PDB file of C-alpha atoms and ligand atoms in Angstrom:
ATOM      1  CA  UNK A 181       0.000   0.000   0.000  1.00 90.00           C
ATOM      2  CA  UNK A 182       1.252   3.482  -0.821  1.00 95.00           C
ATOM      3  CA  UNK A 183       0.783   5.805   2.130  1.00 97.00           C
ATOM      4  CA  UNK A 184      -0.545   9.341   1.507  1.00 97.00           C
ATOM      5  CA  UNK A 185      -1.079  10.399   5.125  1.00 97.00           C
ATOM      6  CA  UNK A 186       1.900   8.969   6.958  1.00 98.00           C
ATOM      7  CA  UNK A 187       5.500   7.909   6.528  1.00 98.00           C
ATOM      8  CA  UNK A 188       7.135   4.868   8.030  1.00 98.00           C
ATOM      9  CA  UNK A 189      10.894   4.803   8.422  1.00 98.00           C
ATOM     10  CA  UNK A 190      12.730   1.784   9.771  1.00 98.00           C
ATOM     11  CA  UNK A 191      15.988   2.395  11.667  1.00 97.00           C
ATOM     12  CA  UNK A 192      17.448  -1.047  12.428  1.00 95.00           C
ATOM     13  CA  UNK A 193      14.665  -2.604  14.500  1.00 97.00           C
ATOM     14  CA  UNK A 194      12.831   0.600  15.405  1.00 98.00           C
ATOM     15  CA  UNK A 195       9.938   1.889  13.272  1.00 98.00           C
ATOM     16  CA  UNK A 196       9.156   5.611  13.191  1.00 98.00           C
ATOM     17  CA  UNK A 197       5.663   6.377  11.975  1.00 98.00           C
ATOM     18  CA  UNK A 198       4.980  10.051  11.300  1.00 98.00           C
ATOM     19  CA  UNK A 199       1.422  11.187  10.652  1.00 98.00           C
ATOM     20  CA  UNK A 200       1.379  13.603   7.736  1.00 97.00           C
ATOM     21  CA  UNK A 201      -1.937  15.344   7.267  1.00 97.00           C
ATOM     22  CA  UNK A 202      -0.825  18.828   8.311  1.00 95.00           C
ATOM     23  CA  UNK A 203      -3.651  20.775   6.621  1.00 95.00           C
ATOM     24  CA  UNK A 204      -6.139  19.196   9.031  1.00 97.00           C
ATOM     25  CA  UNK A 205      -3.738  18.952  12.004  1.00 98.00           C
ATOM     26  CA  UNK A 206      -3.551  15.175  11.425  1.00 98.00           C
ATOM     27  CA  UNK A 207      -7.277  14.747  12.147  1.00 97.00           C
ATOM     28  CA  UNK A 208      -8.218  11.090  11.844  1.00 96.00           C
ATOM     29  CA  UNK A 209     -10.300  10.514   8.735  1.00 94.00           C
ATOM     30  CA  UNK A 210     -11.023   7.116   7.195  1.00 91.00           C
ATOM     31  CA  UNK A 211      -7.995   7.324   4.909  1.00 94.00           C
ATOM     32  CA  UNK A 212      -5.486   7.907   7.720  1.00 95.00           C
ATOM     33  CA  UNK A 213      -7.102   5.196   9.886  1.00 94.00           C
ATOM     34  CA  UNK A 214      -6.880   2.718   7.004  1.00 93.00           C
ATOM     35  CA  UNK A 215      -3.188   3.537   6.529  1.00 96.00           C
ATOM     36  CA  UNK A 216      -2.446   3.285  10.248  1.00 96.00           C
ATOM     37  CA  UNK A 217      -4.150  -0.085  10.344  1.00 94.00           C
ATOM     38  CA  UNK A 218      -2.166  -1.263   7.341  1.00 96.00           C
ATOM     39  CA  UNK A 219       1.199  -0.106   8.651  1.00 97.00           C
ATOM     40  CA  UNK A 220       0.763  -1.877  11.995  1.00 97.00           C
ATOM     41  CA  UNK A 221      -0.917  -5.043  10.775  1.00 95.00           C
ATOM     42  CA  UNK A 222       0.748  -5.609   7.365  1.00 94.00           C
ATOM     43  CA  UNK A 223       3.862  -3.487   6.998  1.00 95.00           C
ATOM     44  CA  UNK A 224       5.776  -3.969  10.256  1.00 96.00           C
ATOM     45  CA  UNK A 225       7.441  -7.337  10.777  1.00 95.00           C
ATOM     46  CA  UNK A 226       8.131  -9.358  13.925  1.00 94.00           C
ATOM     47  CA  UNK A 227      11.722  -8.009  13.746  1.00 96.00           C
ATOM     48  CA  UNK A 228      10.515  -4.604  14.957  1.00 98.00           C
ATOM     49  CA  UNK A 229      11.358  -4.134  18.639  1.00 98.00           C
ATOM     50  CA  UNK A 230       9.869  -0.695  19.272  1.00 98.00           C
ATOM     51  CA  UNK A 231       7.633   1.733  17.375  1.00 98.00           C
ATOM     52  CA  UNK A 232       7.625   5.521  17.667  1.00 98.00           C
ATOM     53  CA  UNK A 233       4.390   7.212  16.612  1.00 98.00           C
ATOM     54  CA  UNK A 234       4.544  10.951  16.118  1.00 98.00           C
ATOM     55  CA  UNK A 235       2.887  13.868  14.326  1.00 97.00           C
ATOM     56  CA  UNK A 236       3.864  17.273  13.036  1.00 86.00           C
ATOM     57  CA  UNK A 237       5.187  20.166  15.065  1.00 79.00           C
ATOM     58  CA  UNK A 238       1.756  21.689  15.656  1.00 94.00           C
ATOM     59  CA  UNK A 239      -0.310  18.555  16.149  1.00 97.00           C
ATOM     60  CA  UNK A 240       0.078  14.963  17.135  1.00 98.00           C
ATOM     61  CA  UNK A 241      -3.585  14.499  16.170  1.00 98.00           C
ATOM     62  CA  UNK A 242      -6.312  17.157  16.656  1.00 98.00           C
ATOM     63  CA  UNK A 243      -9.044  14.537  16.931  1.00 97.00           C
ATOM     64  CA  UNK A 244     -11.318  12.541  14.721  1.00 95.00           C
ATOM     65  CA  UNK A 245     -12.053  14.418  11.501  1.00 95.00           C
ATOM     66  CA  UNK A 246     -15.019  16.558  12.523  1.00 94.00           C
ATOM     67  CA  UNK A 247     -15.786  17.620   8.944  1.00 93.00           C
ATOM     68  CA  UNK A 248     -15.818  14.052   7.642  1.00 91.00           C
ATOM     69  CA  UNK A 249     -18.001  12.948  10.559  1.00 87.00           C
ATOM     70  CA  UNK A 250     -20.526  15.636   9.721  1.00 89.00           C
ATOM     71  CA  UNK A 251     -21.301  14.170   6.309  1.00 88.00           C
ATOM     72  CA  UNK A 252     -21.379  10.501   7.350  1.00 87.00           C
ATOM     73  CA  UNK A 253     -24.398   8.302   6.950  1.00 89.00           C
ATOM     74  CA  UNK A 254     -25.153   5.976   9.902  1.00 85.00           C
ATOM     75  CA  UNK A 255     -23.627   3.056   7.945  1.00 89.00           C
ATOM     76  CA  UNK A 256     -20.456   5.030   7.207  1.00 87.00           C
ATOM     77  CA  UNK A 257     -20.239   6.098  10.864  1.00 83.00           C
ATOM     78  CA  UNK A 258     -20.373   2.460  11.927  1.00 84.00           C
ATOM     79  CA  UNK A 259     -17.535   1.612   9.523  1.00 84.00           C
ATOM     80  CA  UNK A 260     -15.604   4.617  10.857  1.00 83.00           C
ATOM     81  CA  UNK A 261     -16.176   3.497  14.449  1.00 81.00           C
ATOM     82  CA  UNK A 262     -15.066  -0.069  13.696  1.00 82.00           C
ATOM     83  CA  UNK A 263     -11.944   0.931  11.778  1.00 81.00           C
ATOM     84  CA  UNK A 264     -10.955   3.266  14.618  1.00 88.00           C
ATOM     85  CA  UNK A 265     -11.562   0.649  17.284  1.00 86.00           C
ATOM     86  CA  UNK A 266      -9.645  -2.008  15.354  1.00 88.00           C
ATOM     87  CA  UNK A 267      -6.572   0.119  14.738  1.00 92.00           C
ATOM     88  CA  UNK A 268      -6.448   1.263  18.361  1.00 96.00           C
ATOM     89  CA  UNK A 269      -6.646  -2.375  19.501  1.00 95.00           C
ATOM     90  CA  UNK A 270      -4.015  -3.358  16.932  1.00 96.00           C
ATOM     91  CA  UNK A 271      -1.649  -0.729  18.361  1.00 97.00           C
ATOM     92  CA  UNK A 272      -2.438  -1.715  21.939  1.00 97.00           C
ATOM     93  CA  UNK A 273      -1.782  -5.387  21.159  1.00 97.00           C
ATOM     94  CA  UNK A 274       1.161  -4.864  18.787  1.00 98.00           C
ATOM     95  CA  UNK A 275       3.923  -7.290  19.759  1.00 98.00           C
ATOM     96  CA  UNK A 276       6.418  -4.496  20.589  1.00 98.00           C
ATOM     97  CA  UNK A 277       6.012  -1.331  22.685  1.00 98.00           C
ATOM     98  CA  UNK A 278       4.706   1.776  20.929  1.00 98.00           C
ATOM     99  CA  UNK A 279       5.880   5.185  22.166  1.00 99.00           C
ATOM    100  CA  UNK A 280       3.767   8.224  21.305  1.00 98.00           C
ATOM    101  CA  UNK A 281       5.968  11.285  20.808  1.00 98.00           C
ATOM    102  CA  UNK A 282       3.340  13.992  21.303  1.00 98.00           C
ATOM    103  CA  UNK A 283       4.583  17.197  19.750  1.00 96.00           C
ATOM    104  CA  UNK A 284       1.446  19.391  19.712  1.00 97.00           C
ATOM    105  CA  UNK A 285      -2.304  18.905  20.050  1.00 98.00           C
ATOM    106  CA  UNK A 286      -3.516  15.483  21.198  1.00 98.00           C
ATOM    107  CA  UNK A 287      -7.238  16.126  21.406  1.00 98.00           C
ATOM    108  CA  UNK A 288     -10.220  13.793  21.323  1.00 98.00           C
ATOM    109  CA  UNK A 289      -9.314  10.854  19.095  1.00 97.00           C
ATOM    110  CA  UNK A 290      -5.710  12.123  19.205  1.00 98.00           C
ATOM    111  CA  UNK A 291      -5.536  11.800  22.978  1.00 98.00           C
ATOM    112  CA  UNK A 292      -7.178   8.390  22.606  1.00 97.00           C
ATOM    113  CA  UNK A 293      -4.592   7.359  20.016  1.00 98.00           C
ATOM    114  CA  UNK A 294      -1.801   8.368  22.411  1.00 98.00           C
ATOM    115  CA  UNK A 295      -3.539   6.399  25.167  1.00 98.00           C
ATOM    116  CA  UNK A 296      -3.548   3.270  22.998  1.00 98.00           C
ATOM    117  CA  UNK A 297       0.265   3.536  22.921  1.00 98.00           C
ATOM    118  CA  UNK A 298       2.387   2.083  25.731  1.00 98.00           C
ATOM    119  CA  UNK A 299       4.228   5.275  26.661  1.00 98.00           C
ATOM    120  CA  UNK A 300       3.575   8.967  26.005  1.00 98.00           C
ATOM    121  CA  UNK A 301       6.447  11.455  25.808  1.00 98.00           C
ATOM    122  CA  UNK A 302       5.367  15.063  25.414  1.00 98.00           C
ATOM    123  CA  UNK A 303       6.925  18.206  24.017  1.00 98.00           C
ATOM    124  CA  UNK A 304       6.547  21.294  26.222  1.00 98.00           C
ATOM    125  CA  UNK A 305       4.156  22.499  23.489  1.00 97.00           C
ATOM    126  CA  UNK A 306       1.852  19.472  23.700  1.00 98.00           C
ATOM    127  CA  UNK A 307      -1.783  19.884  24.698  1.00 98.00           C
ATOM    128  CA  UNK A 308      -4.069  17.074  25.752  1.00 98.00           C
ATOM    129  CA  UNK A 309      -7.827  16.893  26.132  1.00 98.00           C
ATOM    130  CA  UNK A 310     -11.081  15.069  25.449  1.00 98.00           C
ATOM    131  CA  UNK A 311     -13.262  17.878  24.070  1.00 98.00           C
ATOM    132  CA  UNK A 312     -16.004  15.618  22.651  1.00 97.00           C
ATOM    133  CA  UNK A 313     -18.729  17.022  24.925  1.00 98.00           C
ATOM    134  CA  UNK A 314     -18.266  20.368  23.135  1.00 97.00           C
ATOM    135  CA  UNK A 315     -19.555  18.601  20.014  1.00 95.00           C
ATOM    136  CA  UNK A 316     -22.384  16.695  21.672  1.00 94.00           C
ATOM    137  CA  UNK A 317     -20.635  13.329  21.478  1.00 92.00           C
ATOM    138  CA  UNK A 318     -18.620  11.156  23.848  1.00 93.00           C
ATOM    139  CA  UNK A 319     -15.097   9.792  23.385  1.00 93.00           C
ATOM    140  CA  UNK A 320     -15.553   6.853  21.034  1.00 90.00           C
ATOM    141  CA  UNK A 321     -12.078   5.419  20.542  1.00 92.00           C
ATOM    142  CA  UNK A 322     -11.711   4.099  24.091  1.00 92.00           C
ATOM    143  CA  UNK A 323     -11.125   7.420  25.899  1.00 95.00           C
ATOM    144  CA  UNK A 324     -13.605   6.787  28.714  1.00 95.00           C
ATOM    145  CA  UNK A 325     -11.842   3.490  29.411  1.00 94.00           C
ATOM    146  CA  UNK A 326      -8.146   4.037  28.693  1.00 96.00           C
ATOM    147  CA  UNK A 327      -7.956   7.551  30.193  1.00 98.00           C
ATOM    148  CA  UNK A 328      -9.641   6.253  33.353  1.00 98.00           C
ATOM    149  CA  UNK A 329      -7.196   3.352  33.607  1.00 96.00           C
ATOM    150  CA  UNK A 330      -4.238   5.691  32.995  1.00 98.00           C
ATOM    151  CA  UNK A 331      -4.973   8.680  35.260  1.00 98.00           C
ATOM    152  CA  UNK A 332      -7.662   7.255  37.559  1.00 98.00           C
ATOM    153  CA  UNK A 333     -11.402   7.970  37.583  1.00 98.00           C
ATOM    154  CA  UNK A 334     -11.251  11.372  39.332  1.00 98.00           C
ATOM    155  CA  UNK A 335      -9.038  13.130  36.768  1.00 98.00           C
ATOM    156  CA  UNK A 336     -10.576  11.228  33.844  1.00 98.00           C
ATOM    157  CA  UNK A 337     -14.051  12.388  34.842  1.00 98.00           C
ATOM    158  CA  UNK A 338     -12.860  15.980  35.171  1.00 98.00           C
ATOM    159  CA  UNK A 339     -11.191  15.999  31.759  1.00 98.00           C
ATOM    160  CA  UNK A 340     -14.057  14.231  29.983  1.00 98.00           C
ATOM    161  CA  UNK A 341     -16.942  16.155  31.618  1.00 98.00           C
ATOM    162  CA  UNK A 342     -15.339  19.611  31.227  1.00 98.00           C
ATOM    163  CA  UNK A 343     -13.685  19.066  27.834  1.00 98.00           C
ATOM    164  CA  UNK A 344     -10.792  21.169  29.191  1.00 98.00           C
ATOM    165  CA  UNK A 345      -7.425  21.133  27.451  1.00 98.00           C
ATOM    166  CA  UNK A 346      -4.357  20.656  29.659  1.00 98.00           C
ATOM    167  CA  UNK A 347      -0.723  21.449  28.957  1.00 98.00           C
ATOM    168  CA  UNK A 348       2.182  19.018  28.952  1.00 98.00           C
ATOM    169  CA  UNK A 349       3.264  19.739  32.541  1.00 98.00           C
ATOM    170  CA  UNK A 350      -0.214  19.007  33.854  1.00 98.00           C
ATOM    171  CA  UNK A 351      -0.430  15.870  31.690  1.00 98.00           C
ATOM    172  CA  UNK A 352       2.850  14.759  33.244  1.00 98.00           C
ATOM    173  CA  UNK A 353       1.700  15.614  36.760  1.00 98.00           C
ATOM    174  CA  UNK A 354      -1.404  13.425  36.441  1.00 98.00           C
ATOM    175  CA  UNK A 355       0.437  10.533  34.780  1.00 98.00           C
ATOM    176  CA  UNK A 356      -0.952  11.004  31.285  1.00 98.00           C
ATOM    177  CA  UNK A 357       2.500  11.881  29.906  1.00 98.00           C
ATOM    178  CA  UNK A 358       5.525   9.885  31.098  1.00 98.00           C
ATOM    179  CA  UNK A 359       7.890  12.825  30.587  1.00 98.00           C
ATOM    180  CA  UNK A 360       8.059  16.327  29.104  1.00 98.00           C
ATOM    181  CA  UNK A 361      10.897  17.488  26.873  1.00 98.00           C
ATOM    182  CA  UNK A 362      11.857  20.694  25.080  1.00 98.00           C
ATOM    183  CA  UNK A 363      10.431  20.541  21.532  1.00 97.00           C
ATOM    184  CA  UNK A 364      13.858  20.007  19.928  1.00 97.00           C
ATOM    185  CA  UNK A 365      14.663  17.260  22.444  1.00 98.00           C
ATOM    186  CA  UNK A 366      11.448  15.298  21.988  1.00 98.00           C
ATOM    187  CA  UNK A 367      12.578  13.064  19.124  1.00 98.00           C
ATOM    188  CA  UNK A 368      16.154  12.511  20.369  1.00 98.00           C
ATOM    189  CA  UNK A 369      14.829  11.599  23.836  1.00 98.00           C
ATOM    190  CA  UNK A 370      12.140   9.369  22.319  1.00 98.00           C
ATOM    191  CA  UNK A 371      14.726   7.578  20.173  1.00 98.00           C
ATOM    192  CA  UNK A 372      16.948   7.131  23.213  1.00 98.00           C
ATOM    193  CA  UNK A 373      14.106   5.375  25.019  1.00 98.00           C
ATOM    194  CA  UNK A 374      13.218   3.335  21.907  1.00 98.00           C
ATOM    195  CA  UNK A 375      16.862   2.231  21.582  1.00 98.00           C
ATOM    196  CA  UNK A 376      16.983   1.251  25.254  1.00 98.00           C
ATOM    197  CA  UNK A 377      13.876  -0.905  24.808  1.00 98.00           C
ATOM    198  CA  UNK A 378      15.108  -2.350  21.499  1.00 98.00           C
ATOM    199  CA  UNK A 379      18.353  -3.500  23.154  1.00 96.00           C
ATOM    200  CA  UNK A 380      16.486  -5.663  25.676  1.00 97.00           C
ATOM    201  CA  UNK A 381      15.344  -9.239  25.116  1.00 97.00           C
ATOM    202  CA  UNK A 382      12.463  -8.640  22.666  1.00 97.00           C
ATOM    203  CA  UNK A 383      10.407 -11.707  23.561  1.00 97.00           C
ATOM    204  CA  UNK A 384      10.632 -10.790  27.248  1.00 97.00           C
ATOM    205  CA  UNK A 385       9.561  -7.197  26.514  1.00 98.00           C
ATOM    206  CA  UNK A 386       6.671  -8.498  24.423  1.00 98.00           C
ATOM    207  CA  UNK A 387       5.579 -10.866  27.201  1.00 98.00           C
ATOM    208  CA  UNK A 388       5.750  -7.971  29.714  1.00 98.00           C
ATOM    209  CA  UNK A 389       3.430  -5.979  27.448  1.00 98.00           C
ATOM    210  CA  UNK A 390       1.029  -8.907  27.218  1.00 98.00           C
ATOM    211  CA  UNK A 391       1.085  -9.427  31.002  1.00 98.00           C
ATOM    212  CA  UNK A 392       0.344  -5.747  31.668  1.00 97.00           C
ATOM    213  CA  UNK A 393      -2.357  -5.459  28.986  1.00 97.00           C
ATOM    214  CA  UNK A 394      -4.194  -8.660  29.753  1.00 96.00           C
ATOM    215  CA  UNK A 395      -3.571  -8.665  33.493  1.00 97.00           C
ATOM    216  CA  UNK A 396      -5.176  -5.221  33.840  1.00 93.00           C
ATOM    217  CA  UNK A 397      -8.490  -6.746  32.819  1.00 91.00           C
ATOM    218  CA  UNK A 398      -8.305  -9.723  35.219  1.00 96.00           C
ATOM    219  CA  UNK A 399      -8.763 -10.003  38.955  1.00 97.00           C
ATOM    220  CA  UNK A 400      -5.447 -10.008  40.823  1.00 97.00           C
ATOM    221  CA  UNK A 401      -5.309 -13.734  41.610  1.00 97.00           C
ATOM    222  CA  UNK A 402      -5.911 -14.712  37.970  1.00 97.00           C
ATOM    223  CA  UNK A 403      -3.533 -11.948  36.809  1.00 97.00           C
ATOM    224  CA  UNK A 404      -0.584 -13.166  38.868  1.00 97.00           C
ATOM    225  CA  UNK A 405      -1.243 -16.741  37.769  1.00 97.00           C
ATOM    226  CA  UNK A 406      -1.187 -15.462  34.171  1.00 97.00           C
ATOM    227  CA  UNK A 407       2.099 -13.707  34.956  1.00 97.00           C
ATOM    228  CA  UNK A 408       3.548 -17.048  36.119  1.00 97.00           C
ATOM    229  CA  UNK A 409       2.483 -18.648  32.795  1.00 97.00           C
ATOM    230  CA  UNK A 410       4.234 -15.902  30.833  1.00 97.00           C
ATOM    231  CA  UNK A 411       7.263 -16.094  33.123  1.00 96.00           C
ATOM    232  CA  UNK A 412       7.579 -19.771  32.190  1.00 97.00           C
ATOM    233  CA  UNK A 413       7.309 -18.786  28.523  1.00 96.00           C
ATOM    234  CA  UNK A 414      10.180 -16.314  28.919  1.00 96.00           C
ATOM    235  CA  UNK A 415      12.176 -18.983  30.727  1.00 94.00           C
ATOM    236  CA  UNK A 416      11.936 -21.256  27.684  1.00 94.00           C
ATOM    237  CA  UNK A 417      13.686 -18.777  25.359  1.00 96.00           C
ATOM    238  CA  UNK A 418      17.295 -18.801  24.153  1.00 95.00           C
ATOM    239  CA  UNK A 419      17.437 -15.133  25.137  1.00 95.00           C
ATOM    240  CA  UNK A 420      16.899 -16.100  28.788  1.00 96.00           C
ATOM    241  CA  UNK A 421      19.870 -18.474  28.539  1.00 95.00           C
ATOM    242  CA  UNK A 422      21.956 -15.768  26.841  1.00 95.00           C
ATOM    243  CA  UNK A 423      20.923 -13.064  29.363  1.00 96.00           C
ATOM    244  CA  UNK A 424      21.851 -15.149  32.380  1.00 95.00           C
ATOM    245  CA  UNK A 425      25.096 -16.439  30.817  1.00 94.00           C
ATOM    246  CA  UNK A 426      26.105 -12.884  29.882  1.00 95.00           C
ATOM    247  CA  UNK A 427      25.538 -11.725  33.463  1.00 95.00           C
ATOM    248  CA  UNK A 428      27.659 -14.565  34.863  1.00 95.00           C
ATOM    249  CA  UNK A 429      30.411 -13.954  32.278  1.00 96.00           C
ATOM    250  CA  UNK A 430      30.292 -10.179  32.933  1.00 95.00           C
ATOM    251  CA  UNK A 431      29.599  -9.288  29.299  1.00 94.00           C
ATOM    252  CA  UNK A 432      26.819  -7.533  27.381  1.00 93.00           C
ATOM    253  CA  UNK A 433      24.016  -9.868  26.312  1.00 94.00           C
ATOM    254  CA  UNK A 434      23.259 -10.274  22.635  1.00 92.00           C
ATOM    255  CA  UNK A 435      19.531 -10.891  22.355  1.00 95.00           C
ATOM    256  CA  UNK A 436      18.245 -12.332  19.099  1.00 92.00           C
ATOM    257  CA  UNK A 437      14.566 -12.746  19.899  1.00 92.00           C
ATOM    258  CA  UNK A 438      14.449 -16.525  20.071  1.00 94.00           C
TER     259      UNK A 438
HETATM  260  N1  DAK B1929     -11.239  17.630  12.286  1.00 88.93           N
HETATM  261  C1  DAK B1929     -11.143  18.211  11.069  1.00 88.93           C
HETATM  262  N2  DAK B1929     -10.379  19.293  10.815  1.00 88.93           N
HETATM  263  C2  DAK B1929      -9.688  19.816  11.832  1.00 88.93           C
HETATM  264  C3  DAK B1929      -9.727  19.258  13.139  1.00 88.93           C
HETATM  265  C4  DAK B1929     -10.539  18.120  13.361  1.00 88.93           C
HETATM  266  N3  DAK B1929     -10.591  17.490  14.525  1.00 88.93           N
HETATM  267  N4  DAK B1929      -8.935  20.017  13.921  1.00 88.93           N
HETATM  268  C5  DAK B1929      -8.416  20.984  13.145  1.00 88.93           C
HETATM  269  N5  DAK B1929      -8.867  20.878  11.892  1.00 88.93           N
HETATM  270  C6  DAK B1929      -8.550  21.722  10.744  1.00 88.93           C
HETATM  271  C7  DAK B1929      -9.247  23.077  10.870  1.00 88.93           C
HETATM  272  O1  DAK B1929     -10.581  22.991  10.440  1.00 88.93           O
HETATM  273  C8  DAK B1929      -8.402  23.915   9.953  1.00 88.93           C
HETATM  274  O2  DAK B1929      -8.734  23.644   8.612  1.00 88.93           O
HETATM  275  P1  DAK B1929      -9.092  24.863   7.573  1.00 88.93           P
HETATM  276  O3  DAK B1929     -10.187  25.604   8.187  1.00 88.93           O
HETATM  277  O4  DAK B1929      -7.795  25.636   7.496  1.00 88.93           O
HETATM  278  O5  DAK B1929      -9.439  24.149   6.303  1.00 88.93           O
HETATM  279  C9  DAK B1929      -6.994  23.362  10.175  1.00 88.93           C
HETATM  280  O6  DAK B1929      -7.174  22.054  10.726  1.00 88.93           O
HETATM  281  C10 DAK B1929      -6.189  24.183  11.149  1.00 88.93           C
HETATM  282  O7  DAK B1929      -6.950  24.328  12.328  1.00 88.93           O
HETATM  283  P2  DAK B1929      -7.272  25.732  13.030  1.00 88.93           P
HETATM  284  O8  DAK B1929      -7.261  26.837  12.023  1.00 88.93           O
HETATM  285  O9  DAK B1929      -8.479  25.546  13.844  1.00 88.93           O
HETATM  286  O10 DAK B1929      -5.974  25.887  13.936  1.00 88.93           O
HETATM  287  P3  DAK B1929      -5.866  26.652  15.314  1.00 88.93           P
HETATM  288  O11 DAK B1929      -4.429  26.711  15.638  1.00 88.93           O
HETATM  289  O12 DAK B1929      -6.626  27.959  15.276  1.00 88.93           O
HETATM  290  O13 DAK B1929      -6.619  25.732  16.381  1.00 88.93           O
HETATM  291  C11 DAK B1929      -7.180  23.636  17.441  1.00 88.93           C
HETATM  292  C12 DAK B1929      -6.099  24.457  16.663  1.00 88.93           C
HETATM  293  C13 DAK B1929      -6.634  22.211  17.606  1.00 88.93           C
HETATM  294  C14 DAK B1929      -7.344  24.253  18.838  1.00 88.93           C
HETATM  295  C15 DAK B1929      -8.520  23.675  16.664  1.00 88.93           C
HETATM  296  O14 DAK B1929      -8.244  23.298  15.324  1.00 88.93           O
HETATM  297  C16 DAK B1929      -9.533  22.738  17.231  1.00 88.93           C
HETATM  298  O15 DAK B1929     -10.199  23.049  18.253  1.00 88.93           O
HETATM  299  N6  DAK B1929      -9.748  21.593  16.575  1.00 88.93           N
HETATM  300  C17 DAK B1929     -10.745  20.632  16.958  1.00 88.93           C
HETATM  301  C18 DAK B1929     -10.307  19.887  18.184  1.00 88.93           C
HETATM  302  C19 DAK B1929     -11.373  18.892  18.631  1.00 88.93           C
HETATM  303  O16 DAK B1929     -12.491  19.257  19.017  1.00 88.93           O
HETATM  304  N7  DAK B1929     -10.999  17.620  18.579  1.00 88.93           N
HETATM  305  C20 DAK B1929     -11.868  16.571  19.020  1.00 88.93           C
HETATM  306  C21 DAK B1929     -12.652  16.117  17.840  1.00 88.93           C
HETATM  307  S1  DAK B1929     -13.925  15.003  18.323  1.00 88.93           S
HETATM  308  C22 DAK B1929     -16.106   7.927  17.108  1.00 88.93           C
HETATM  309  C23 DAK B1929     -14.935   7.726  17.771  1.00 88.93           C
HETATM  310  C24 DAK B1929     -14.162   8.795  18.142  1.00 88.93           C
HETATM  311  C25 DAK B1929     -14.564  10.077  17.866  1.00 88.93           C
HETATM  312  C26 DAK B1929     -15.732  10.260  17.188  1.00 88.93           C
HETATM  313  C27 DAK B1929     -16.504   9.186  16.810  1.00 88.93           C
HETATM  314  N8  DAK B1929     -16.880   6.825  16.743  1.00 88.93           N
HETATM  315  C28 DAK B1929     -16.584   5.547  17.356  1.00 88.93           C
HETATM  316  C29 DAK B1929     -17.890   6.920  15.768  1.00 88.93           C
HETATM  317  C30 DAK B1929     -13.719  11.151  18.263  1.00 88.93           C
HETATM  318  C31 DAK B1929     -14.138  12.415  18.252  1.00 88.93           C
HETATM  319  C32 DAK B1929     -13.193  13.511  18.308  1.00 88.93           C
HETATM  320  O17 DAK B1929     -11.994  13.373  18.305  1.00 88.93           O
END
């Protein structure tokens, strides 16, 4: 597939996806959702160890495309809802961690897209919010659920009921952003984190992601039992053998993902 609304660059085993619909501040229309779905589910291979998802200087994503929504028939809106839900789940369940590098606006569907990623790093210029109630709708790409799980019900309710936009420092304070960086430092710092993750045992990292994602939706006794199952899976890998041998031999481990 030829992408019109994003670019995907591979640097060794790190993929950098940049949303490129600047005229509409990267608003999510059907075309961009289709491309995002394709890049995660068809384009990226199992060799990828970390993904960076970013936008343009002014906007990460300014929301679902309000203009496109306006002209949708009910059938088209259902398709739109499904494609959005599927891509967000695909990102959430992607085998490797996804870091959102949030440069500017992350509003509505944009905040929800960042929430579907594992980690959010923000530029000092970033702005977050769920302004859907201003339009007479509710967050529809998982915002009521993922924001609540990320910042807790009190702050999630406040943000969703008021539609207020918050700056990067506040997003960091409430745990929505993992860190805040100067605009020119955002990508270098994001790549540093991506490289750190990519140097670890990839199957172990992937199993950690699975344990966190799936365990969050289980009761604690089932969740820790599930963790033990995944621990055993990690124990069966060659990378586990290599990691422990490297420690004993006082050398750097070379993880190959097997
Ligand atoms: N959709 C479409 N176009 C958008 C857009 C959006 N969300 N946001 C910005 N744009 C367009 C503007 O219309 C403008 O285009 P032109 O007029 O030049 O053609 C261009 O981007 C530049 O924007 P501005 O001129 O407004 O730029 P400013 O710097 O003055 O303001 C802003 C930036 C981000 C504060 C402002 O653009 C803004 O308030 N944008 C809307 C933010 C917003 O309300 N976002 C939430 C959208 S609601 C669903 C699932 C999910 C959703 C819906 C349904 N289903 C399951 C069915 C999600 C809903 C949302 O995300």
